[in-house]
Amino acid sequence: MSSLPLNPHIAALPPYNAGMNIAMARALSGRNDIARLASNENPDGCSPAVMAVLASSSFEPWRYADPACTALRAALGERLTVDPSLIVVGNGSEEMIAAVSRAVLVPGASVVTTVPSFGLHEIEPLAVGANVVKIAMTPEMGFDLAALEKVIAAGPRVVFISSPWNPVGPGLDRSSLQRLIGAVRPGTLLVLDEAYFEFADPGAPDGIEILRDSSIDYVVLRTFSKAYGLAGLRVGYAVCSDLELARVIAVAKTPFNVNAAAQTAAVAALADADWMTASVARIRAERIRTAAALAGLGLQVARSQTNFLFFDGKGDSSSLAAGLLKQGIVVKAWREAGYERFLRVTIGSPADNDRLIAALQELVGQ
Ligand SMILES: *Cc1c(COP(=O)(O)O)cnc(C)c1O
């Protein structure tokens, strides 16, 4: 090892626990037909309008992309009835988690999130030297509102909450969200990560609408990766409570962060809302069916407002995941301390979900 001093905050970071790639899954399982249920991708693919625009002359790979994402922000502003100047577009919403952390946090600042957690809600604050406090889910696999309220009221610099919650699944209802907003004091930024917003049941709260009427500092994160099926293109965005916050988040990102294909595709995907809502309806129906089947096997499954299910595998999750992989099914075994019995499985195509149900019946069914 060289004697070069490294940034200690970065050198100490845990790796991001990404889903297994398909070549590795094929090599380990000896099967070609892999059910990819580890990364919350859309089993329906994406809108054909996206494929069409990327094959058309309006996509110009030889030009630098617009660093301000002007067309996409205008389209989003119209769709969300938000001033486009309050929107910052990222290379996936994950880049916005990093940009918010760089924009707001300094070494020693305190951050609150939940556990089990979306890895980057912890990794990005740690990268800038912040301290992260994690509030555990309840035994019923829900948000611990009282505990969250208490730590939020203590005045951390940033609160990262995903609702609907990755990896667990439930979403905050309107009154619970209002309760958490009510606990936020001046000097605290609430980051509400709504990556799974589109999958929530009708009547679920819209964070942008609710926060707009509040007086707190906030960022709402959304993404094209899940419901719109553009995970490989990397587009997500932040809706900010004020212009100065948006400006500082925008300068915290790299200038040409969202490439030309991604910007063109996102505009086309947003325009084809019918494709997205039809896909989400199919995935929701499959979520309900699959959750009932897993519960029927005697598994404790969290309520889900997302495109995945989180459940207690009743033993070490890695060995159950290895058993599933033998059958060509890739899932995510949770590795956070205290949650090693849990697994997260993406809702896939009906055939993939059937494979998962049959395999679980064989491996853990009563
Ligand atoms: C998937 C996900 C994201 C990030 O998605 P991008 O692909 O980077 O847009 C952000 N937050 C949560 C909670 C997610 O599950």
Short mmCIF file of C-alpha atoms and ligand atoms in Angstrom, two decimals:
data_model
loop_
_atom_site.label_atom_id
_atom_site.label_comp_id
_atom_site.label_asym_id
_atom_site.label_seq_id
_atom_site.Cartn_x
_atom_site.Cartn_y
_atom_site.Cartn_z
CA MET A 1 0.00 0.00 0.00
CA SER A 2 1.31 3.47 -0.80
CA SER A 3 1.69 6.11 1.90
CA LEU A 4 -0.54 8.55 0.03
CA PRO A 5 -2.99 10.06 2.51
CA LEU A 6 -6.54 9.52 1.24
CA ASN A 7 -9.68 11.42 2.18
CA PRO A 8 -10.63 9.49 5.33
CA HIS A 9 -14.36 10.05 4.82
CA ILE A 10 -14.20 8.47 1.37
CA ALA A 11 -11.74 5.72 2.25
CA ALA A 12 -14.09 4.53 5.01
CA LEU A 13 -17.20 4.33 2.79
CA PRO A 14 -18.97 0.99 2.40
CA PRO A 15 -19.50 -0.11 -1.22
CA TYR A 16 -22.98 0.35 -2.68
CA ASN A 17 -24.75 -3.01 -2.67
CA ALA A 18 -25.89 -3.17 -6.32
CA GLY A 19 -27.89 -6.05 -7.81
CA MET A 20 -25.94 -8.90 -9.43
CA ASN A 21 -25.28 -8.47 -13.16
CA ILE A 22 -26.84 -10.93 -15.57
CA ALA A 23 -23.59 -12.52 -16.80
CA MET A 24 -22.62 -13.39 -13.23
CA ALA A 25 -26.13 -14.70 -12.50
CA ARG A 26 -25.94 -16.94 -15.60
CA ALA A 27 -22.50 -18.21 -14.68
CA LEU A 28 -23.52 -19.00 -11.10
CA SER A 29 -26.89 -20.57 -11.91
CA GLY A 30 -26.00 -22.30 -15.16
CA ARG A 31 -29.28 -20.97 -16.54
CA ASN A 32 -29.94 -18.56 -19.35
CA ASP A 33 -33.44 -17.41 -18.37
CA ILE A 34 -32.67 -15.16 -15.42
CA ALA A 35 -35.51 -13.50 -13.47
CA ARG A 36 -33.94 -10.17 -12.52
CA LEU A 37 -35.77 -9.22 -9.35
CA ALA A 38 -33.00 -7.36 -7.50
CA SER A 39 -32.94 -3.81 -8.86
CA ASN A 40 -36.54 -2.58 -9.07
CA GLU A 41 -36.40 -2.24 -12.85
CA ASN A 42 -39.60 -2.08 -14.91
CA PRO A 43 -40.46 -5.54 -16.35
CA ASP A 44 -42.45 -3.83 -19.13
CA GLY A 45 -39.38 -1.99 -20.46
CA CYS A 46 -40.11 1.60 -21.45
CA SER A 47 -42.45 3.53 -23.73
CA PRO A 48 -41.98 2.77 -27.46
CA ALA A 49 -41.92 6.56 -27.90
CA VAL A 50 -38.53 6.53 -26.15
CA MET A 51 -37.07 3.97 -28.57
CA ALA A 52 -38.50 5.93 -31.50
CA VAL A 53 -37.02 9.28 -30.48
CA LEU A 54 -33.60 7.75 -29.82
CA ALA A 55 -33.64 6.32 -33.35
CA SER A 56 -34.69 9.68 -34.86
CA SER A 57 -32.70 12.69 -36.02
CA SER A 58 -33.72 14.71 -32.95
CA PHE A 59 -31.11 12.74 -30.98
CA GLU A 60 -27.67 14.23 -31.79
CA PRO A 61 -24.95 12.32 -29.92
CA TRP A 62 -22.23 14.53 -31.42
CA ARG A 63 -23.56 17.65 -29.62
CA TYR A 64 -22.96 18.42 -25.97
CA ALA A 65 -26.16 17.99 -24.04
CA ASP A 66 -27.85 21.09 -22.58
CA PRO A 67 -26.26 21.46 -19.11
CA ALA A 68 -29.44 23.18 -17.86
CA CYS A 69 -31.80 20.47 -19.21
CA THR A 70 -34.06 23.32 -20.35
CA ALA A 71 -36.60 21.32 -22.36
CA LEU A 72 -36.95 18.61 -19.73
CA ARG A 73 -37.29 21.10 -16.87
CA ALA A 74 -39.94 23.01 -18.83
CA ALA A 75 -41.90 19.79 -19.43
CA LEU A 76 -41.58 18.78 -15.79
CA GLY A 77 -42.57 22.26 -14.62
CA GLU A 78 -45.72 22.06 -16.67
CA ARG A 79 -46.59 18.53 -15.55
CA LEU A 80 -45.98 19.27 -11.87
CA THR A 81 -47.10 22.92 -11.91
CA VAL A 82 -43.74 23.89 -10.45
CA ASP A 83 -41.52 26.81 -11.51
CA PRO A 84 -38.81 25.10 -13.66
CA SER A 85 -36.20 27.24 -11.89
CA LEU A 86 -36.87 25.18 -8.76
CA ILE A 87 -36.05 21.90 -10.58
CA VAL A 88 -32.53 20.47 -10.87
CA VAL A 89 -32.07 17.39 -13.09
CA GLY A 90 -29.54 14.73 -12.15
CA ASN A 91 -27.75 11.72 -13.61
CA GLY A 92 -30.34 9.64 -11.82
CA SER A 93 -31.83 10.98 -8.61
CA GLU A 94 -28.84 9.34 -6.93
CA GLU A 95 -26.72 12.22 -8.23
CA MET A 96 -29.13 14.62 -6.58
CA ILE A 97 -28.63 12.82 -3.25
CA ALA A 98 -24.90 13.48 -3.66
CA ALA A 99 -25.45 17.08 -4.79
CA VAL A 100 -27.77 17.85 -1.86
CA SER A 101 -25.19 16.38 0.51
CA ARG A 102 -22.40 18.49 -1.01
CA ALA A 103 -24.59 21.59 -1.09
CA VAL A 104 -25.82 21.48 2.49
CA LEU A 105 -23.58 19.31 4.65
CA VAL A 106 -20.18 20.03 6.20
CA PRO A 107 -18.01 17.65 8.25
CA GLY A 108 -19.63 16.89 11.59
CA ALA A 109 -23.15 17.88 10.47
CA SER A 110 -25.90 15.55 11.55
CA VAL A 111 -28.22 13.62 9.26
CA VAL A 112 -31.26 11.49 10.01
CA THR A 113 -32.55 8.61 7.91
CA THR A 114 -34.31 5.29 8.43
CA VAL A 115 -33.02 1.71 8.70
CA PRO A 116 -33.23 -0.47 6.73
CA SER A 117 -32.11 2.28 4.44
CA PHE A 118 -31.55 3.21 0.83
CA GLY A 119 -27.75 2.96 0.83
CA LEU A 120 -27.04 6.35 -0.70
CA HIS A 121 -29.04 8.21 1.96
CA GLU A 122 -26.24 7.14 4.27
CA ILE A 123 -23.24 6.90 1.91
CA GLU A 124 -23.45 10.42 0.45
CA PRO A 125 -23.70 12.18 3.83
CA LEU A 126 -20.80 10.04 5.10
CA ALA A 127 -18.78 11.04 2.04
CA VAL A 128 -18.87 14.66 3.14
CA GLY A 129 -18.06 13.82 6.75
CA ALA A 130 -21.55 14.02 8.26
CA ASN A 131 -22.80 11.81 11.09
CA VAL A 132 -25.84 9.67 10.29
CA VAL A 133 -28.51 8.62 12.78
CA LYS A 134 -30.84 5.85 11.58
CA ILE A 135 -34.34 5.26 12.95
CA ALA A 136 -35.38 1.60 12.78
CA MET A 137 -38.61 0.31 11.31
CA THR A 138 -41.23 -0.90 13.76
CA PRO A 139 -41.88 -4.63 14.37
CA GLU A 140 -44.92 -4.18 12.09
CA MET A 141 -42.47 -3.12 9.34
CA GLY A 142 -43.61 0.50 9.22
CA PHE A 143 -42.24 4.00 9.93
CA ASP A 144 -41.57 4.72 13.60
CA LEU A 145 -43.25 8.12 13.52
CA ALA A 146 -42.73 8.99 17.18
CA ALA A 147 -38.99 8.27 17.03
CA LEU A 148 -38.60 10.11 13.73
CA GLU A 149 -40.50 13.12 15.06
CA LYS A 150 -38.21 13.26 18.06
CA VAL A 151 -34.89 13.16 16.16
CA ILE A 152 -36.16 15.55 13.51
CA ALA A 153 -37.22 18.06 16.16
CA ALA A 154 -33.68 17.90 17.60
CA GLY A 155 -32.54 19.82 14.50
CA PRO A 156 -30.33 17.68 12.24
CA ARG A 157 -29.09 19.53 9.14
CA VAL A 158 -30.70 17.06 6.71
CA VAL A 159 -33.41 14.38 6.97
CA PHE A 160 -33.55 11.76 4.18
CA ILE A 161 -36.86 9.91 4.08
CA SER A 162 -37.94 7.74 1.19
CA SER A 163 -41.71 7.43 0.94
CA PRO A 164 -42.79 5.01 -0.38
CA TRP A 165 -39.89 3.49 1.53
CA ASN A 166 -37.05 1.63 -0.20
CA PRO A 167 -36.34 -1.14 0.87
CA VAL A 168 -39.38 -1.74 3.10
CA GLY A 169 -42.32 -0.63 0.96
CA PRO A 170 -44.91 1.36 2.90
CA GLY A 171 -45.62 5.02 2.19
CA LEU A 172 -46.35 7.79 4.67
CA ASP A 173 -50.03 8.68 4.62
CA ARG A 174 -51.02 12.33 4.49
CA SER A 175 -51.32 12.85 8.23
CA SER A 176 -48.04 11.05 8.98
CA LEU A 177 -46.23 13.17 6.41
CA GLN A 178 -47.81 16.30 7.91
CA ARG A 179 -46.64 15.17 11.34
CA LEU A 180 -43.02 14.84 10.18
CA ILE A 181 -43.17 18.17 8.35
CA GLY A 182 -44.50 19.72 11.56
CA ALA A 183 -41.44 18.45 13.45
CA VAL A 184 -38.96 20.14 11.07
CA ARG A 185 -37.33 23.23 12.60
CA PRO A 186 -35.65 26.15 10.78
CA GLY A 187 -32.13 25.08 9.80
CA THR A 188 -33.18 21.54 8.82
CA LEU A 189 -33.67 20.41 5.21
CA LEU A 190 -36.23 17.65 4.59
CA VAL A 191 -35.33 15.49 1.58
CA LEU A 192 -38.38 13.45 0.60
CA ASP A 193 -37.27 10.79 -1.86
CA GLU A 194 -40.32 9.80 -3.91
CA ALA A 195 -38.60 7.37 -6.32
CA TYR A 196 -41.70 5.12 -6.11
CA PHE A 197 -44.33 7.88 -6.08
CA GLU A 198 -46.12 6.56 -9.19
CA PHE A 199 -46.67 3.10 -7.67
CA ALA A 200 -48.55 4.33 -4.59
CA ASP A 201 -52.26 3.63 -4.26
CA PRO A 202 -54.74 6.33 -5.28
CA GLY A 203 -55.15 8.83 -2.46
CA ALA A 204 -51.50 8.61 -1.37
CA PRO A 205 -50.02 12.03 -0.62
CA ASP A 206 -48.11 13.98 -3.27
CA GLY A 207 -45.02 15.34 -1.52
CA ILE A 208 -44.61 18.20 -3.96
CA GLU A 209 -48.16 19.45 -3.37
CA ILE A 210 -47.97 19.08 0.39
CA LEU A 211 -44.53 20.61 0.85
CA ARG A 212 -45.36 23.54 -1.41
CA ASP A 213 -47.94 24.59 1.19
CA SER A 214 -45.47 24.26 4.07
CA SER A 215 -42.93 26.83 5.20
CA ILE A 216 -40.00 24.42 5.64
CA ASP A 217 -36.88 23.95 3.48
CA TYR A 218 -37.30 20.83 1.36
CA VAL A 219 -36.20 18.85 -1.66
CA VAL A 220 -38.47 16.26 -3.30
CA LEU A 221 -36.64 13.65 -5.40
CA ARG A 222 -38.26 11.76 -8.27
CA THR A 223 -36.84 9.54 -10.99
CA PHE A 224 -37.44 8.17 -14.47
CA SER A 225 -35.74 4.90 -13.50
CA LYS A 226 -38.66 3.03 -11.99
CA ALA A 227 -42.19 3.75 -13.31
CA TYR A 228 -40.91 5.15 -16.65
CA GLY A 229 -38.44 2.30 -17.13
CA LEU A 230 -35.37 4.42 -17.95
CA ALA A 231 -32.99 3.03 -15.29
CA GLY A 232 -30.16 2.57 -17.78
CA LEU A 233 -30.33 6.15 -19.05
CA ARG A 234 -29.96 7.81 -15.62
CA VAL A 235 -32.43 10.67 -15.17
CA GLY A 236 -33.90 11.89 -11.91
CA TYR A 237 -34.64 15.31 -10.48
CA ALA A 238 -34.93 17.46 -7.40
CA VAL A 239 -37.79 19.89 -6.77
CA CYS A 240 -36.47 22.50 -4.34
CA SER A 241 -38.26 24.83 -1.92
CA ASP A 242 -36.43 27.97 -3.08
CA LEU A 243 -34.24 29.38 -5.82
CA GLU A 244 -31.07 29.72 -3.75
CA LEU A 245 -31.24 26.07 -2.66
CA ALA A 246 -31.80 25.03 -6.30
CA ARG A 247 -28.86 27.18 -7.42
CA VAL A 248 -26.44 25.67 -4.90
CA ILE A 249 -27.59 22.10 -5.68
CA ALA A 250 -27.12 22.84 -9.40
CA VAL A 251 -23.54 24.05 -8.91
CA ALA A 252 -22.79 21.00 -6.73
CA LYS A 253 -23.37 18.63 -9.68
CA THR A 254 -21.09 18.15 -12.70
CA PRO A 255 -22.01 20.48 -15.59
CA PHE A 256 -22.89 17.96 -18.34
CA ASN A 257 -24.34 15.44 -15.92
CA VAL A 258 -27.43 14.39 -17.91
CA ASN A 259 -26.44 13.11 -21.34
CA ALA A 260 -28.23 13.85 -24.61
CA ALA A 261 -29.90 10.43 -24.88
CA ALA A 262 -31.21 10.72 -21.35
CA GLN A 263 -32.68 14.20 -21.83
CA THR A 264 -34.32 13.30 -25.14
CA ALA A 265 -35.69 10.05 -23.73
CA ALA A 266 -37.05 11.61 -20.55
CA VAL A 267 -38.99 14.26 -22.49
CA ALA A 268 -40.52 11.51 -24.68
CA ALA A 269 -41.30 9.29 -21.68
CA LEU A 270 -42.99 12.13 -19.82
CA ALA A 271 -45.15 12.89 -22.86
CA ASP A 272 -46.37 9.28 -22.98
CA ALA A 273 -48.06 9.24 -19.58
CA ASP A 274 -50.51 6.57 -20.79
CA TRP A 275 -47.72 4.02 -21.20
CA MET A 276 -46.47 4.72 -17.67
CA THR A 277 -49.89 4.54 -16.00
CA ALA A 278 -50.76 1.28 -17.82
CA SER A 279 -47.45 -0.27 -16.78
CA VAL A 280 -47.86 0.86 -13.18
CA ALA A 281 -51.39 -0.62 -13.09
CA ARG A 282 -50.05 -4.00 -14.24
CA ILE A 283 -47.21 -3.93 -11.72
CA ARG A 284 -49.56 -2.93 -8.89
CA ALA A 285 -51.90 -5.83 -9.66
CA GLU A 286 -48.92 -8.21 -9.68
CA ARG A 287 -47.67 -6.72 -6.41
CA ILE A 288 -50.98 -7.49 -4.74
CA ARG A 289 -51.06 -11.02 -6.15
CA THR A 290 -47.43 -11.78 -5.26
CA ALA A 291 -47.70 -10.31 -1.75
CA ALA A 292 -50.76 -12.49 -1.06
CA ALA A 293 -48.94 -15.57 -2.35
CA LEU A 294 -45.89 -14.91 -0.14
CA ALA A 295 -48.09 -14.27 2.89
CA GLY A 296 -49.83 -17.56 2.04
CA LEU A 297 -46.45 -19.30 2.43
CA GLY A 298 -46.33 -18.01 5.99
CA LEU A 299 -43.85 -15.22 5.27
CA GLN A 300 -44.07 -11.83 7.02
CA VAL A 301 -44.30 -9.37 4.11
CA ALA A 302 -44.28 -5.59 4.58
CA ARG A 303 -47.10 -3.52 3.10
CA SER A 304 -45.89 -2.11 -0.19
CA GLN A 305 -46.69 1.01 -2.18
CA THR A 306 -43.81 0.30 -4.56
CA ASN A 307 -42.70 -2.15 -7.26
CA PHE A 308 -41.05 -4.52 -4.75
CA LEU A 309 -41.76 -6.56 -1.62
CA PHE A 310 -39.67 -6.82 1.55
CA PHE A 311 -40.06 -9.89 3.70
CA ASP A 312 -38.55 -11.88 6.53
CA GLY A 313 -36.89 -14.94 4.98
CA LYS A 314 -36.90 -16.73 8.36
CA GLY A 315 -33.16 -17.41 8.29
CA ASP A 316 -29.99 -15.97 6.80
CA SER A 317 -31.14 -14.08 3.71
CA SER A 318 -27.91 -14.84 1.83
CA SER A 319 -28.53 -18.57 1.84
CA LEU A 320 -32.13 -18.09 0.71
CA ALA A 321 -30.90 -15.75 -2.05
CA ALA A 322 -28.32 -18.38 -3.06
CA GLY A 323 -31.09 -21.00 -3.25
CA LEU A 324 -33.16 -18.71 -5.47
CA LEU A 325 -30.14 -17.96 -7.65
CA LYS A 326 -29.70 -21.70 -8.32
CA GLN A 327 -33.11 -21.49 -9.97
CA GLY A 328 -32.06 -18.43 -11.96
CA ILE A 329 -33.85 -15.88 -9.75
CA VAL A 330 -31.84 -12.86 -8.60
CA VAL A 331 -33.13 -11.03 -5.50
CA LYS A 332 -31.54 -8.70 -2.96
CA ALA A 333 -30.56 -10.24 0.35
CA TRP A 334 -30.48 -7.41 2.88
CA ARG A 335 -27.11 -7.00 4.59
CA GLU A 336 -27.61 -4.13 7.05
CA ALA A 337 -26.92 -5.09 10.65
CA GLY A 338 -30.07 -6.40 12.31
CA TYR A 339 -31.84 -7.04 8.99
CA GLU A 340 -29.89 -10.03 7.68
CA ARG A 341 -33.06 -12.16 7.64
CA PHE A 342 -34.80 -9.89 5.15
CA LEU A 343 -34.96 -9.92 1.36
CA ARG A 344 -36.21 -7.42 -1.18
CA VAL A 345 -37.76 -8.78 -4.37
CA THR A 346 -38.80 -6.67 -7.34
CA ILE A 347 -42.20 -7.25 -8.90
CA GLY A 348 -41.35 -8.64 -12.33
CA SER A 349 -43.38 -10.05 -15.20
CA PRO A 350 -46.24 -12.39 -14.19
CA ALA A 351 -44.10 -15.38 -15.30
CA ASP A 352 -41.11 -14.22 -13.23
CA ASN A 353 -43.33 -13.67 -10.20
CA ASP A 354 -44.73 -17.17 -10.62
CA ARG A 355 -41.19 -18.55 -10.67
CA LEU A 356 -40.38 -16.66 -7.48
CA ILE A 357 -43.51 -17.90 -5.71
CA ALA A 358 -42.88 -21.52 -6.73
CA ALA A 359 -39.22 -21.36 -5.68
CA LEU A 360 -40.05 -19.82 -2.30
CA GLN A 361 -42.71 -22.45 -1.74
CA GLU A 362 -40.05 -25.09 -2.25
CA LEU A 363 -37.36 -23.34 -0.15
CA VAL A 364 -39.27 -21.86 2.80
CA GLY A 365 -42.93 -22.78 2.39
CA GLN A 366 -44.76 -24.35 5.31
C1 LIG B 1 -33.97 3.74 -7.23
C2 LIG B 1 -33.92 4.81 -6.19
C3 LIG B 1 -33.32 6.05 -6.41
C4 LIG B 1 -32.43 6.38 -7.54
O1 LIG B 1 -32.75 6.15 -8.70
P1 LIG B 1 -31.94 6.75 -9.92
O2 LIG B 1 -31.88 5.60 -10.83
O3 LIG B 1 -30.61 7.22 -9.48
O4 LIG B 1 -32.80 7.87 -10.37
C5 LIG B 1 -33.34 7.00 -5.44
N1 LIG B 1 -33.92 6.77 -4.28
C6 LIG B 1 -34.50 5.61 -4.01
C7 LIG B 1 -35.12 5.43 -2.68
C8 LIG B 1 -34.50 4.58 -4.94
O5 LIG B 1 -35.02 3.41 -4.63
#
